[in-house]
CSV table of C-alpha atoms in Angstrom, one decimal:
chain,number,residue,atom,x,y,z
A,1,UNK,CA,25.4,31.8,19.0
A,2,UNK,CA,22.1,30.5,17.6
A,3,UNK,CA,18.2,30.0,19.3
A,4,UNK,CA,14.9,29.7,18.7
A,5,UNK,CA,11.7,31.1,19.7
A,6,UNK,CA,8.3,29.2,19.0
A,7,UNK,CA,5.3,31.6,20.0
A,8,UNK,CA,2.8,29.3,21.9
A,9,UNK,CA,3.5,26.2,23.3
A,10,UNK,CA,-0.4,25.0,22.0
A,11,UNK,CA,-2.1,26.2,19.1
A,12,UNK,CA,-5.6,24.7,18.2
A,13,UNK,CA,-7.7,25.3,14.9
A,14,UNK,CA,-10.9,23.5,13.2
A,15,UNK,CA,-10.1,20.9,11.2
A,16,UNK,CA,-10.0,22.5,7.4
A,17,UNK,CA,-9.1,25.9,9.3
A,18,UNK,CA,-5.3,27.6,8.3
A,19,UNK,CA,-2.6,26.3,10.7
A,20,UNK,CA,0.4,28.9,11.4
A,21,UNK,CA,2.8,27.9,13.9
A,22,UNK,CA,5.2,30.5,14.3
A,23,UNK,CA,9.0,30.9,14.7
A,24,UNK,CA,11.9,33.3,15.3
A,25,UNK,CA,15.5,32.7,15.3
A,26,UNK,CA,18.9,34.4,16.6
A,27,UNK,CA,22.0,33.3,14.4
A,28,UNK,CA,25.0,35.5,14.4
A,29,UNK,CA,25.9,33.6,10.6
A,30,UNK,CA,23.2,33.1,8.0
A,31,UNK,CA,21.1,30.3,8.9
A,32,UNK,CA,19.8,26.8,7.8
A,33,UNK,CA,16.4,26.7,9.9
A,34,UNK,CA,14.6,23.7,9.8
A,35,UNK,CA,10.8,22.4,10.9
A,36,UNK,CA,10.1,18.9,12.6
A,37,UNK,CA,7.3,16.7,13.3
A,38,UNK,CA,6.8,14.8,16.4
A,39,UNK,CA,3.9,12.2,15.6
A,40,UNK,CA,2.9,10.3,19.3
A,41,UNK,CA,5.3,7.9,20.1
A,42,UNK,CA,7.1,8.2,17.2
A,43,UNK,CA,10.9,10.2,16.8
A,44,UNK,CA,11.2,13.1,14.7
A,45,UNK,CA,11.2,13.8,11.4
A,46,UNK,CA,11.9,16.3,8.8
A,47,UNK,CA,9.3,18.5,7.3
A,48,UNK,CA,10.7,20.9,5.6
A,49,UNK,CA,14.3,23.3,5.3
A,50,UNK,CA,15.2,26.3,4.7
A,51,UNK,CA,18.9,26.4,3.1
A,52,UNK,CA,19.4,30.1,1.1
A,53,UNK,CA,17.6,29.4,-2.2
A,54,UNK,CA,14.3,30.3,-2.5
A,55,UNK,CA,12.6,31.7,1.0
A,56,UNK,CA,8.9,30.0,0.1
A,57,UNK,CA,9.9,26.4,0.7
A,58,UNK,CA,7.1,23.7,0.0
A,59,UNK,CA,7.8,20.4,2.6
A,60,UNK,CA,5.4,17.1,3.3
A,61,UNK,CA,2.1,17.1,3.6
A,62,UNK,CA,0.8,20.2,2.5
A,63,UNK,CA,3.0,22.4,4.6
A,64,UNK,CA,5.0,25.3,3.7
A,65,UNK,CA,7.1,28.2,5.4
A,66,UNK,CA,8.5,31.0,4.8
A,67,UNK,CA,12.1,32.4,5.1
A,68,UNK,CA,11.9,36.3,6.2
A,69,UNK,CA,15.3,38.0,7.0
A,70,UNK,CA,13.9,41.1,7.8
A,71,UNK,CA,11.7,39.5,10.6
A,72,UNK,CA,14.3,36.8,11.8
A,73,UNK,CA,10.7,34.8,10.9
A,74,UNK,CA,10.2,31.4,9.3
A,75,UNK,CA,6.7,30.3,10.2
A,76,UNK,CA,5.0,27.2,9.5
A,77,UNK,CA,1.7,27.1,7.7
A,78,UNK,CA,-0.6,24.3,6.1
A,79,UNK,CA,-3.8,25.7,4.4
A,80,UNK,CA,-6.5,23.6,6.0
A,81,UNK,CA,-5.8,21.4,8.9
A,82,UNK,CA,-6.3,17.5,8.9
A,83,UNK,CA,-6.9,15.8,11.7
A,84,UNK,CA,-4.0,13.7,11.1
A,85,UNK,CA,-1.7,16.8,11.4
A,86,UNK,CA,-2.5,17.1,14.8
A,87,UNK,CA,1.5,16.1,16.3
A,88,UNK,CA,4.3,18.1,17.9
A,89,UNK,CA,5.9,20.3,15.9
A,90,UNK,CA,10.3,22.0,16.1
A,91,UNK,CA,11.6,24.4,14.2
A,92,UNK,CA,15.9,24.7,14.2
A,93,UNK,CA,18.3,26.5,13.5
A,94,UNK,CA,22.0,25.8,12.6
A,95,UNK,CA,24.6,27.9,11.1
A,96,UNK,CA,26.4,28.6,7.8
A,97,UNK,CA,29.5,29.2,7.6
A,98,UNK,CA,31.3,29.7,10.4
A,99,UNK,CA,28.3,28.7,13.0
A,100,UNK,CA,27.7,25.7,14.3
A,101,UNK,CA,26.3,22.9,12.2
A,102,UNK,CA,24.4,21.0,15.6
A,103,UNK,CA,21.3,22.7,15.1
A,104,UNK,CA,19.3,24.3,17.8
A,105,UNK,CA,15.9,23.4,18.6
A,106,UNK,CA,12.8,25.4,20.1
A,107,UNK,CA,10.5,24.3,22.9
A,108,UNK,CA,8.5,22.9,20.7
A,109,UNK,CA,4.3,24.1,19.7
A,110,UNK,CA,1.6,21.0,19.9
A,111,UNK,CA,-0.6,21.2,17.4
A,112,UNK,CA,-4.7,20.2,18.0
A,113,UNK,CA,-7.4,19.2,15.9
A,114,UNK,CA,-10.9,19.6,16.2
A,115,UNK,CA,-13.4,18.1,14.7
B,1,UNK,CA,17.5,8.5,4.3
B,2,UNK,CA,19.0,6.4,7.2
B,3,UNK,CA,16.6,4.2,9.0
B,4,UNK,CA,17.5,4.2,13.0
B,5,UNK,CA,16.4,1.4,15.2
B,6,UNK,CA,16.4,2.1,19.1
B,7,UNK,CA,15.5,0.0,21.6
B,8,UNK,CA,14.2,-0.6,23.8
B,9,UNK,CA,11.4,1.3,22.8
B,10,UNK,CA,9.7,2.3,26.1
B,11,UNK,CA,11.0,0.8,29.9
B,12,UNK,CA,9.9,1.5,33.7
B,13,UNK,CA,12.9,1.2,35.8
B,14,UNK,CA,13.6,1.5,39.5
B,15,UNK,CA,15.3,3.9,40.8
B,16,UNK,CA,19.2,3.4,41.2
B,17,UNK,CA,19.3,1.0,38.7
B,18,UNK,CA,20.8,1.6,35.1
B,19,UNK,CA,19.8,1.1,31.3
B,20,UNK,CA,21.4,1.1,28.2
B,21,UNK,CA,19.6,1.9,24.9
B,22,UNK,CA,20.8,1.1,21.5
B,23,UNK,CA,20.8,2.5,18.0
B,24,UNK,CA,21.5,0.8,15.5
B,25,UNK,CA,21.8,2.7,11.6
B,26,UNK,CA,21.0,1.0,8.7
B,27,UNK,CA,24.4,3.0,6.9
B,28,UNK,CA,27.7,4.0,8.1
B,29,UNK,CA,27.3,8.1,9.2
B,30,UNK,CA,29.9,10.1,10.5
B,31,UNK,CA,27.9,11.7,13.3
B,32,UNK,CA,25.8,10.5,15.8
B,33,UNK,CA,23.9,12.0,18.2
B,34,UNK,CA,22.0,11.5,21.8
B,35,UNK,CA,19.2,14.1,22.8
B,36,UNK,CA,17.3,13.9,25.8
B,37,UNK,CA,13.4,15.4,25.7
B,38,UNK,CA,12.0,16.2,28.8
B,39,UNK,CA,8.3,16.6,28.9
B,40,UNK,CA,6.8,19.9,27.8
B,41,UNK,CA,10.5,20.7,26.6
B,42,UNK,CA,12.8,21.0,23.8
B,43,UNK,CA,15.3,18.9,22.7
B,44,UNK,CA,18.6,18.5,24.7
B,45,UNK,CA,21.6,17.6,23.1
B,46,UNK,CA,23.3,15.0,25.5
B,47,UNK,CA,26.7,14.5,23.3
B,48,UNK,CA,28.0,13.2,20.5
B,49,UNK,CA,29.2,9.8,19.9
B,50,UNK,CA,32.7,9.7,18.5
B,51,UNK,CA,33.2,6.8,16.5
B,52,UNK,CA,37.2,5.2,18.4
B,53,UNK,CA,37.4,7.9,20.8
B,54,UNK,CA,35.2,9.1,23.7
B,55,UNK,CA,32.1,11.1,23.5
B,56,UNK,CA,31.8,14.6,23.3
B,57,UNK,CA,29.7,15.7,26.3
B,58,UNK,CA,27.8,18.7,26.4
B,59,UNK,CA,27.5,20.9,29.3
B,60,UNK,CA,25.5,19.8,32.0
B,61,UNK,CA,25.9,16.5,31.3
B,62,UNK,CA,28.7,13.9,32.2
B,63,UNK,CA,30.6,10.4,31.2
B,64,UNK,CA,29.7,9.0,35.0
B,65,UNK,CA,26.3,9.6,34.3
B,66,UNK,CA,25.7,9.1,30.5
B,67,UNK,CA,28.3,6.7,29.7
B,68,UNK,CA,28.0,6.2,25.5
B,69,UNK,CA,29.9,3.6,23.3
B,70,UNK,CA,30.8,4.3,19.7
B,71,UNK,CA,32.3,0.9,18.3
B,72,UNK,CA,31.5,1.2,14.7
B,73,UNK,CA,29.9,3.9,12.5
B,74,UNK,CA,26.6,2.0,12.3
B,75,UNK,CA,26.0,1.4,16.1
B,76,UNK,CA,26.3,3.3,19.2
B,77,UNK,CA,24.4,3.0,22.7
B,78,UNK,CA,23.4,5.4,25.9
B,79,UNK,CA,23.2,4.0,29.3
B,80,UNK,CA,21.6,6.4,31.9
B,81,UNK,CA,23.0,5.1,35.1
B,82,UNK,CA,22.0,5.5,38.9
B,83,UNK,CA,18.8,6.8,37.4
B,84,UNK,CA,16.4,8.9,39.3
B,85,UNK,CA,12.7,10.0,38.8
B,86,UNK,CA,14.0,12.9,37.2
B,87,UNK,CA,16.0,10.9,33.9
B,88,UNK,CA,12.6,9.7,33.3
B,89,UNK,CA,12.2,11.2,29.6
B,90,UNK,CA,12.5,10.6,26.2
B,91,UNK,CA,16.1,9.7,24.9
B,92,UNK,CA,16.6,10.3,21.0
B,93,UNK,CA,19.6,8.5,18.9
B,94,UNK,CA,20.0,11.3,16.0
B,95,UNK,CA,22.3,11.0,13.1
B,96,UNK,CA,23.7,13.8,10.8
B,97,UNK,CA,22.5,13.4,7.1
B,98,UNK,CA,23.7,16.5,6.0
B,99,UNK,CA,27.1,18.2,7.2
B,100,UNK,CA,26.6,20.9,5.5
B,101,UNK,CA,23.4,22.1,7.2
B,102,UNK,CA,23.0,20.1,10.1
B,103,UNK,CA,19.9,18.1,8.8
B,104,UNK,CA,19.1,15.3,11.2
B,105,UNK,CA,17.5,11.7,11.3
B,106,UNK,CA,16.2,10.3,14.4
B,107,UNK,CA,15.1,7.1,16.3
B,108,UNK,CA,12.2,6.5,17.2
B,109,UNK,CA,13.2,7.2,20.6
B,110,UNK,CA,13.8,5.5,24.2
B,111,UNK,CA,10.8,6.5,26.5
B,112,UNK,CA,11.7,5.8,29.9
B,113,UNK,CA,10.0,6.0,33.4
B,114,UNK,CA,11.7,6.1,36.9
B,115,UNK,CA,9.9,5.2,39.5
């Protein structure tokens, strides 16, 4: 069994501010977790993925995350905020191995920018 | 990539009547996907479109209701049928890029309203 937890379903920063969306998983097998971005009226798109190499992993736009085991964590951060960032954003999780390869998605955080 | 084309891309319907969106994929991919989104929600996974056979509903969610059609591996459609203000949401044609990991593409997505 696999889910995911995204802490706050609204975070809002400053534009130029650090952006940290945050995420927790459940997997009973090793996982692949994965972060998407929702844009307005637009489908969803890959940002970035974890699959077991290295845990820092570097995605589009200036975005990276962080695999921790220890923490079942792998939160989202992007140094200083664009306005053009401001979307909804998923993290996933799917299984190695034996677990399922459908991935599960969290609720979901929206992501506002300030001026 | 894949590029997915869905349409239509937004509808209002009446109530009791049905729709049927389409996605079309610019390559041949093994597995194809419907999620619902519901506002202020996840992603739902609906079923998965079995290219020749039926689909693969998931719990929750039934053939008399979601009736899908698979003829090819490039093209599938969802019809929501006997809709009610409740179906009105945002209907997502996914495909599977990666087997191994679960990595998905999307649509753009089908946003319809019930009224």
């Amino acid at each position: 069994a696999q889910s995911v937890t995204q802490l706050g379903s609204h975070v809002s920063v400053s534009e130029g501010a650090l952006v940290l969306l945050r995420c927790n998983y459940s997997s009973s097998v090793p996982p692949y977790l994965f972060w998407y971005v929702q844009y307005p009226n637009q489908g969803l798109q890959l940002l970035l993925k974890y699959t077991s190499a290295a845990t820092l992993v570097k995605g589009i736009n200036g975005f990276e995350a962080e695999f921790k085991k220890s923490e079942t964590s792998f939160h989202l951060t992007k140094p200083s905020a664009h306005m053009s960032d401001a979307a909804e954003y998923f993290c996933a999780v799917s299984g190695m191995g034996g677990g399922s390869y459908i991935p599960t998605f969290g609720r979901g955080t929206s992501l506002i920018v300030h001026p | 990539s894949a590029v997915i084309s869905q349409k239509p891309s937004r509808d209002i319907c009446q109530r009791g009547t049905s729709l049927t969106i389409q996605c079309q994929v610019d390559s041949q991919v093994t597995m194809m996907f419907w999620y619902r989104q519901q506002p202020g929600q996840s992603l739902t996974l609906i079923a998965t479109a079995n290219q020749g056979s039926e689909a693969t509903y998931e719990s929750g969610f039934v053939i008399d209701k979601f009736p899908i059609s698979r003829p090819n591996l490039t093209f599938s459609t969802l019809t929501v049928s006997n809709m009610s203000p409740e179906d009105s949401s945002i209907y997502l044609c996914s495909v599977v890029w990666d087997i191994n990991t679960g990595e998905l593409f999307f649509g753009e997505g089908s946003r319809l309203t019930v009224l």
